[in-house]
Amino acid sequence: MSSIKNILSKFRFVRVLSNDTRIKLVYLLGEVDGQDCILSFEKTQYEDSVIPMLAYSVNNMTDVVENNIYAWCTAIISNTADTRLKVIFPATDVHIAKYEAQQRVMLLESPERYQTITLPYIKSIPEKRTQWVHNILNGTAESDRVIYHDHDPETGFVILPDMKWDGSVETLYWVAISMRSDILSLRSLTDEHIPFLKKLREKCYELTKEKAGLSPSQLRLFIHYQPSYYHFHVHITAVAFSDAPGVVSGQAHLLDTVIDHLELYPDYYQRATIPFVIGERHTLHTDHNWN
């Protein structure tokens, strides 16, 4: 991928995909060298180190209102990085559909529908879509961000910060990615994978305690279905991060519950009907009849 500076210099705005004023996050669609590009801009929280100096860093006050003991305005805080920028380039139609504001629908996926609808969709996805995952696993990208790497081809995994994490303990968001490429999603799991899942869980508990001071009761480990990419991974967030992306019912399946299901029924996820929430413009919804 080209450098961020190079992409920004060539970016030509097309439209706003979404603008969440509550969490101050905007996604833009544009073009770079004739290819689609997505930019996201998110206002960040203040670092603990700069908070004591905020009052001395206020510049360019506008829209000033003063009334008795109250006053407010809009201002620029100098010497503070206040926006997190992310780039997806080149972006695919799947990326655009994922980040564009749209209605969500709940679909019920029976084992039969998985075999006839979802699995063929997964197999149709070009391998290059997950090249970035393999770059992490083989150490050719993001190696400086890796928190832990177990290279065992059967039970190994990489743990690193999710790109959504802002660095604070309260909003901790890591991801653990399996070294195995044959576990596509929740549907692939059987009792064979229980030792791997328990090993991953214990290492997550150990590392979050060591590096963030969080105990198991302060953590939420979960698996998305449908996932954003079909290479098995587990999300690790702080419980305090109550509105973390993707923790909603119809998307997140707690790892503890998944392990319990597999211990009770070895082929649970091959037999179960699984509801999932998805954007109404997603191919799985638009190209198939779920009634």
CSV table of C-alpha atoms in Angstrom, one decimal:
chain,number,residue,atom,x,y,z
A,1,MET,CA,0.0,0.0,0.0
A,2,SER,CA,1.2,3.6,-0.7
A,3,SER,CA,2.2,5.8,2.2
A,4,ILE,CA,-0.6,7.6,4.1
A,5,LYS,CA,0.9,11.0,3.1
A,6,ASN,CA,0.9,10.0,-0.6
A,7,ILE,CA,-2.7,8.7,-0.4
A,8,LEU,CA,-3.9,11.9,1.3
A,9,SER,CA,-2.3,14.1,-1.3
A,10,LYS,CA,-4.1,12.2,-4.1
A,11,PHE,CA,-7.4,11.7,-2.4
A,12,ARG,CA,-10.4,13.0,-4.3
A,13,PHE,CA,-13.6,13.2,-2.2
A,14,VAL,CA,-16.7,11.4,-3.5
A,15,ARG,CA,-19.2,11.3,-0.6
A,16,VAL,CA,-19.7,10.8,3.1
A,17,LEU,CA,-20.3,7.1,3.9
A,18,SER,CA,-21.3,7.8,7.5
A,19,ASN,CA,-21.0,10.5,10.1
A,20,ASP,CA,-21.6,9.5,13.7
A,21,THR,CA,-21.9,12.8,15.7
A,22,ARG,CA,-22.2,10.9,19.0
A,23,ILE,CA,-18.8,9.3,18.9
A,24,LYS,CA,-17.4,11.9,16.5
A,25,LEU,CA,-16.4,9.4,13.7
A,26,VAL,CA,-16.8,10.1,10.0
A,27,TYR,CA,-16.0,7.8,7.1
A,28,LEU,CA,-15.3,9.3,3.7
A,29,LEU,CA,-15.3,7.6,0.3
A,30,GLY,CA,-13.0,9.0,-2.3
A,31,GLU,CA,-10.7,8.0,-5.2
A,32,VAL,CA,-6.9,7.7,-5.4
A,33,ASP,CA,-5.4,7.0,-8.8
A,34,GLY,CA,-8.8,5.8,-10.1
A,35,GLN,CA,-9.4,3.3,-7.2
A,36,ASP,CA,-11.8,3.6,-4.3
A,37,CYS,CA,-10.3,4.7,-1.0
A,38,ILE,CA,-11.9,5.0,2.4
A,39,LEU,CA,-10.7,7.5,5.1
A,40,SER,CA,-11.9,7.6,8.6
A,41,PHE,CA,-11.4,10.6,11.0
A,42,GLU,CA,-12.1,10.0,14.7
A,43,LYS,CA,-11.7,12.6,17.5
A,44,THR,CA,-9.5,11.1,20.2
A,45,GLN,CA,-9.5,11.4,24.0
A,46,TYR,CA,-6.9,13.6,25.8
A,47,GLU,CA,-3.8,11.8,26.9
A,48,ASP,CA,-3.3,11.8,30.7
A,49,SER,CA,0.1,13.6,30.3
A,50,VAL,CA,-1.5,16.7,28.6
A,51,ILE,CA,-4.5,17.1,30.8
A,52,PRO,CA,-2.8,19.3,33.4
A,53,MET,CA,-1.7,21.7,30.7
A,54,LEU,CA,-5.0,22.0,28.8
A,55,ALA,CA,-6.0,25.3,30.2
A,56,TYR,CA,-2.7,26.8,28.9
A,57,SER,CA,-3.1,25.3,25.4
A,58,VAL,CA,-6.3,27.0,24.3
A,59,ASN,CA,-6.1,29.1,21.1
A,60,ASN,CA,-8.4,30.7,18.6
A,61,MET,CA,-11.6,30.9,20.6
A,62,THR,CA,-14.7,31.4,18.6
A,63,ASP,CA,-18.5,31.4,19.3
A,64,VAL,CA,-17.8,32.7,22.8
A,65,VAL,CA,-20.8,32.9,25.1
A,66,GLU,CA,-20.5,34.3,28.7
A,67,ASN,CA,-23.4,34.4,31.1
A,68,ASN,CA,-23.0,35.0,34.8
A,69,ILE,CA,-20.9,32.1,36.1
A,70,TYR,CA,-21.0,30.1,32.9
A,71,ALA,CA,-19.1,30.5,29.6
A,72,TRP,CA,-18.4,28.3,26.6
A,73,CYS,CA,-16.8,28.5,23.2
A,74,THR,CA,-15.1,26.6,20.4
A,75,ALA,CA,-11.3,26.5,20.5
A,76,ILE,CA,-8.2,24.9,19.1
A,77,ILE,CA,-6.0,23.0,21.6
A,78,SER,CA,-2.4,23.4,20.5
A,79,ASN,CA,0.3,20.7,20.6
A,80,THR,CA,-2.3,17.9,21.0
A,81,ALA,CA,-2.9,15.1,18.5
A,82,ASP,CA,-6.7,15.1,18.5
A,83,THR,CA,-7.7,13.0,15.5
A,84,ARG,CA,-7.1,9.4,14.6
A,85,LEU,CA,-6.9,8.8,10.8
A,86,LYS,CA,-7.3,5.4,9.2
A,87,VAL,CA,-7.0,4.5,5.5
A,88,ILE,CA,-8.3,1.5,3.4
A,89,PHE,CA,-6.8,1.6,0.0
A,90,PRO,CA,-7.7,0.1,-2.4
A,91,ALA,CA,-11.2,-0.3,-0.9
A,92,THR,CA,-13.6,-3.0,-2.2
A,93,ASP,CA,-17.3,-2.9,-2.5
A,94,VAL,CA,-17.4,-5.0,0.7
A,95,HIS,CA,-15.5,-2.3,2.6
A,96,ILE,CA,-17.8,0.4,1.2
A,97,ALA,CA,-20.9,-1.5,2.3
A,98,LYS,CA,-19.5,-2.2,5.7
A,99,TYR,CA,-18.8,1.5,6.5
A,100,GLU,CA,-21.7,3.1,4.7
A,101,ALA,CA,-24.7,4.2,6.9
A,102,GLN,CA,-27.5,1.7,6.3
A,103,GLN,CA,-30.3,-0.2,7.9
A,104,ARG,CA,-29.4,-3.4,9.7
A,105,VAL,CA,-31.3,-6.7,9.3
A,106,MET,CA,-31.4,-9.9,11.4
A,107,LEU,CA,-31.1,-13.1,9.5
A,108,LEU,CA,-31.5,-16.7,10.7
A,109,GLU,CA,-28.8,-19.0,9.3
A,110,SER,CA,-29.7,-22.7,9.5
A,111,PRO,CA,-27.0,-25.3,8.9
A,112,GLU,CA,-28.5,-25.8,5.4
A,113,ARG,CA,-28.4,-22.1,4.6
A,114,TYR,CA,-24.8,-22.0,5.8
A,115,GLN,CA,-23.9,-24.7,3.3
A,116,THR,CA,-25.9,-23.3,0.4
A,117,ILE,CA,-25.5,-19.5,0.9
A,118,THR,CA,-22.8,-18.5,3.4
A,119,LEU,CA,-20.1,-21.0,2.6
A,120,PRO,CA,-20.2,-20.4,-1.1
A,121,TYR,CA,-19.9,-16.7,-0.4
A,122,ILE,CA,-16.9,-17.3,1.8
A,123,LYS,CA,-15.2,-19.4,-0.8
A,124,SER,CA,-15.8,-16.7,-3.4
A,125,ILE,CA,-13.8,-14.1,-1.5
A,126,PRO,CA,-10.4,-13.6,-3.1
A,127,GLU,CA,-7.5,-14.7,-1.0
A,128,LYS,CA,-5.9,-11.3,-1.4
A,129,ARG,CA,-8.6,-9.9,0.9
A,130,THR,CA,-6.9,-11.5,3.9
A,131,GLN,CA,-3.3,-10.9,2.8
A,132,TRP,CA,-2.9,-8.3,5.5
A,133,VAL,CA,-3.7,-11.1,8.1
A,134,HIS,CA,-1.0,-13.3,6.7
A,135,ASN,CA,1.4,-10.4,6.8
A,136,ILE,CA,0.8,-10.1,10.5
A,137,LEU,CA,1.2,-13.9,11.1
A,138,ASN,CA,4.4,-14.2,9.1
A,139,GLY,CA,5.9,-11.1,10.7
A,140,THR,CA,6.2,-8.9,7.5
A,141,ALA,CA,3.8,-6.3,8.8
A,142,GLU,CA,2.9,-4.7,12.2
A,143,SER,CA,5.6,-6.8,14.0
A,144,ASP,CA,6.3,-3.8,16.2
A,145,ARG,CA,2.7,-3.8,17.5
A,146,VAL,CA,2.6,-7.5,18.3
A,147,ILE,CA,2.1,-8.2,22.0
A,148,TYR,CA,2.5,-12.0,21.8
A,149,HIS,CA,3.2,-14.5,19.1
A,150,ASP,CA,2.8,-18.3,19.5
A,151,HIS,CA,4.1,-19.9,16.3
A,152,ASP,CA,2.6,-23.3,16.8
A,153,PRO,CA,0.8,-24.2,13.5
A,154,GLU,CA,-2.0,-25.9,15.3
A,155,THR,CA,-2.7,-24.0,18.5
A,156,GLY,CA,-0.7,-20.8,18.0
A,157,PHE,CA,-1.9,-17.3,17.6
A,158,VAL,CA,-0.9,-13.6,17.5
A,159,ILE,CA,-2.2,-11.0,19.9
A,160,LEU,CA,-2.0,-7.3,19.0
A,161,PRO,CA,-4.0,-4.1,19.6
A,162,ASP,CA,-7.0,-3.7,17.3
A,163,MET,CA,-6.8,-0.7,15.1
A,164,LYS,CA,-9.8,0.7,16.9
A,165,TRP,CA,-8.0,0.9,20.3
A,166,ASP,CA,-7.1,4.4,21.5
A,167,GLY,CA,-4.6,3.2,24.0
A,168,SER,CA,-6.4,3.6,27.3
A,169,VAL,CA,-7.1,0.8,29.7
A,170,GLU,CA,-10.8,1.7,29.9
A,171,THR,CA,-11.3,1.1,26.2
A,172,LEU,CA,-8.9,-1.8,25.8
A,173,TYR,CA,-9.4,-3.6,22.5
A,174,TRP,CA,-7.0,-6.3,21.4
A,175,VAL,CA,-7.5,-9.1,18.9
A,176,ALA,CA,-6.0,-12.7,18.8
A,177,ILE,CA,-5.6,-14.2,15.4
A,178,SER,CA,-5.2,-17.9,14.9
A,179,MET,CA,-2.1,-19.3,13.0
A,180,ARG,CA,-4.5,-21.8,11.4
A,181,SER,CA,-6.2,-20.8,8.2
A,182,ASP,CA,-8.6,-23.7,8.1
A,183,ILE,CA,-10.8,-22.3,10.9
A,184,LEU,CA,-13.0,-19.9,8.9
A,185,SER,CA,-15.4,-18.8,11.6
A,186,LEU,CA,-17.6,-19.9,14.5
A,187,ARG,CA,-19.1,-22.5,12.1
A,188,SER,CA,-15.8,-24.3,11.8
A,189,LEU,CA,-15.3,-24.9,15.5
A,190,THR,CA,-15.7,-28.4,17.0
A,191,ASP,CA,-14.6,-30.1,20.3
A,192,GLU,CA,-11.2,-30.6,18.6
A,193,HIS,CA,-10.6,-26.9,19.0
A,194,ILE,CA,-11.3,-26.7,22.8
A,195,PRO,CA,-7.7,-27.0,23.9
A,196,PHE,CA,-6.7,-24.2,21.4
A,197,LEU,CA,-9.5,-21.9,22.6
A,198,LYS,CA,-8.7,-22.5,26.3
A,199,LYS,CA,-5.0,-21.9,25.7
A,200,LEU,CA,-5.8,-18.6,23.9
A,201,ARG,CA,-8.2,-17.6,26.7
A,202,GLU,CA,-5.6,-18.2,29.4
A,203,LYS,CA,-2.9,-16.3,27.6
A,204,CYS,CA,-5.2,-13.3,27.0
A,205,TYR,CA,-6.0,-13.3,30.8
A,206,GLU,CA,-2.3,-13.5,31.6
A,207,LEU,CA,-1.3,-10.7,29.2
A,208,THR,CA,-4.1,-8.3,30.0
A,209,LYS,CA,-3.3,-8.6,33.7
A,210,GLU,CA,0.4,-8.1,33.1
A,211,LYS,CA,0.1,-5.1,30.7
A,212,ALA,CA,-3.1,-3.5,31.6
A,213,GLY,CA,-3.8,-4.6,35.2
A,214,LEU,CA,-7.2,-6.1,34.2
A,215,SER,CA,-8.5,-9.3,35.8
A,216,PRO,CA,-10.6,-11.9,33.9
A,217,SER,CA,-13.7,-10.5,35.4
A,218,GLN,CA,-12.9,-7.1,33.8
A,219,LEU,CA,-12.6,-8.6,30.3
A,220,ARG,CA,-14.9,-9.5,27.5
A,221,LEU,CA,-13.6,-12.1,25.0
A,222,PHE,CA,-15.9,-12.8,22.0
A,223,ILE,CA,-16.1,-14.0,18.5
A,224,HIS,CA,-18.1,-12.2,15.7
A,225,TYR,CA,-20.5,-14.0,13.5
A,226,GLN,CA,-20.6,-13.0,10.7
A,227,PRO,CA,-16.9,-11.8,11.0
A,228,SER,CA,-15.4,-9.0,9.0
A,229,TYR,CA,-12.8,-11.5,7.6
A,230,TYR,CA,-12.9,-15.3,7.5
A,231,HIS,CA,-9.8,-16.2,9.3
A,232,PHE,CA,-10.5,-17.2,12.9
A,233,HIS,CA,-9.9,-14.4,15.5
A,234,VAL,CA,-11.1,-13.5,19.0
A,235,HIS,CA,-11.8,-9.9,20.2
A,236,ILE,CA,-10.6,-8.9,23.6
A,237,THR,CA,-12.1,-5.8,25.2
A,238,ALA,CA,-12.4,-4.3,28.6
A,239,VAL,CA,-15.9,-4.7,30.2
A,240,ALA,CA,-15.7,-1.0,31.1
A,241,PHE,CA,-15.8,-0.3,27.3
A,242,SER,CA,-19.6,-0.9,27.3
A,243,ASP,CA,-20.2,0.5,23.8
A,244,ALA,CA,-17.3,-1.1,22.2
A,245,PRO,CA,-17.8,-1.8,18.4
A,246,GLY,CA,-19.4,-5.2,17.7
A,247,VAL,CA,-20.4,-6.2,21.3
A,248,VAL,CA,-24.1,-6.3,20.4
A,249,SER,CA,-26.4,-9.3,20.4
A,250,GLY,CA,-26.6,-10.8,16.9
A,251,GLN,CA,-22.9,-10.3,16.4
A,252,ALA,CA,-20.8,-11.1,19.4
A,253,HIS,CA,-20.6,-14.7,20.9
A,254,LEU,CA,-18.7,-14.9,24.2
A,255,LEU,CA,-15.7,-17.2,24.1
A,256,ASP,CA,-16.7,-18.8,27.5
A,257,THR,CA,-20.1,-19.7,26.0
A,258,VAL,CA,-18.6,-21.0,22.8
A,259,ILE,CA,-16.3,-23.3,24.8
A,260,ASP,CA,-19.2,-24.5,27.0
A,261,HIS,CA,-21.3,-25.3,23.9
A,262,LEU,CA,-18.5,-27.3,22.4
A,263,GLU,CA,-18.0,-29.3,25.7
A,264,LEU,CA,-21.7,-30.1,25.8
A,265,TYR,CA,-22.2,-30.8,22.1
A,266,PRO,CA,-19.0,-31.4,20.0
A,267,ASP,CA,-20.7,-30.4,16.7
A,268,TYR,CA,-22.9,-27.6,18.1
A,269,TYR,CA,-21.9,-25.0,15.6
A,270,GLN,CA,-22.5,-27.4,12.7
A,271,ARG,CA,-26.0,-28.1,14.0
A,272,ALA,CA,-27.2,-24.8,15.4
A,273,THR,CA,-29.3,-22.1,13.7
A,274,ILE,CA,-27.4,-18.9,14.2
A,275,PRO,CA,-29.0,-15.4,14.0
A,276,PHE,CA,-26.8,-12.6,12.8
A,277,VAL,CA,-27.1,-8.9,12.1
A,278,ILE,CA,-25.8,-7.6,8.8
A,279,GLY,CA,-26.1,-4.4,6.7
A,280,GLU,CA,-29.0,-4.5,4.3
A,281,ARG,CA,-26.7,-3.8,1.3
A,282,HIS,CA,-24.4,-6.7,2.1
A,283,THR,CA,-24.2,-9.4,-0.6
A,284,LEU,CA,-25.4,-12.1,1.8
A,285,HIS,CA,-28.7,-10.2,2.1
A,286,THR,CA,-29.2,-8.7,-1.3
A,287,ASP,CA,-28.3,-11.8,-3.4
A,288,HIS,CA,-30.3,-14.4,-1.5
A,289,ASN,CA,-33.8,-15.1,-0.2
A,290,TRP,CA,-33.8,-15.7,3.5
A,291,ASN,CA,-37.5,-16.0,3.9
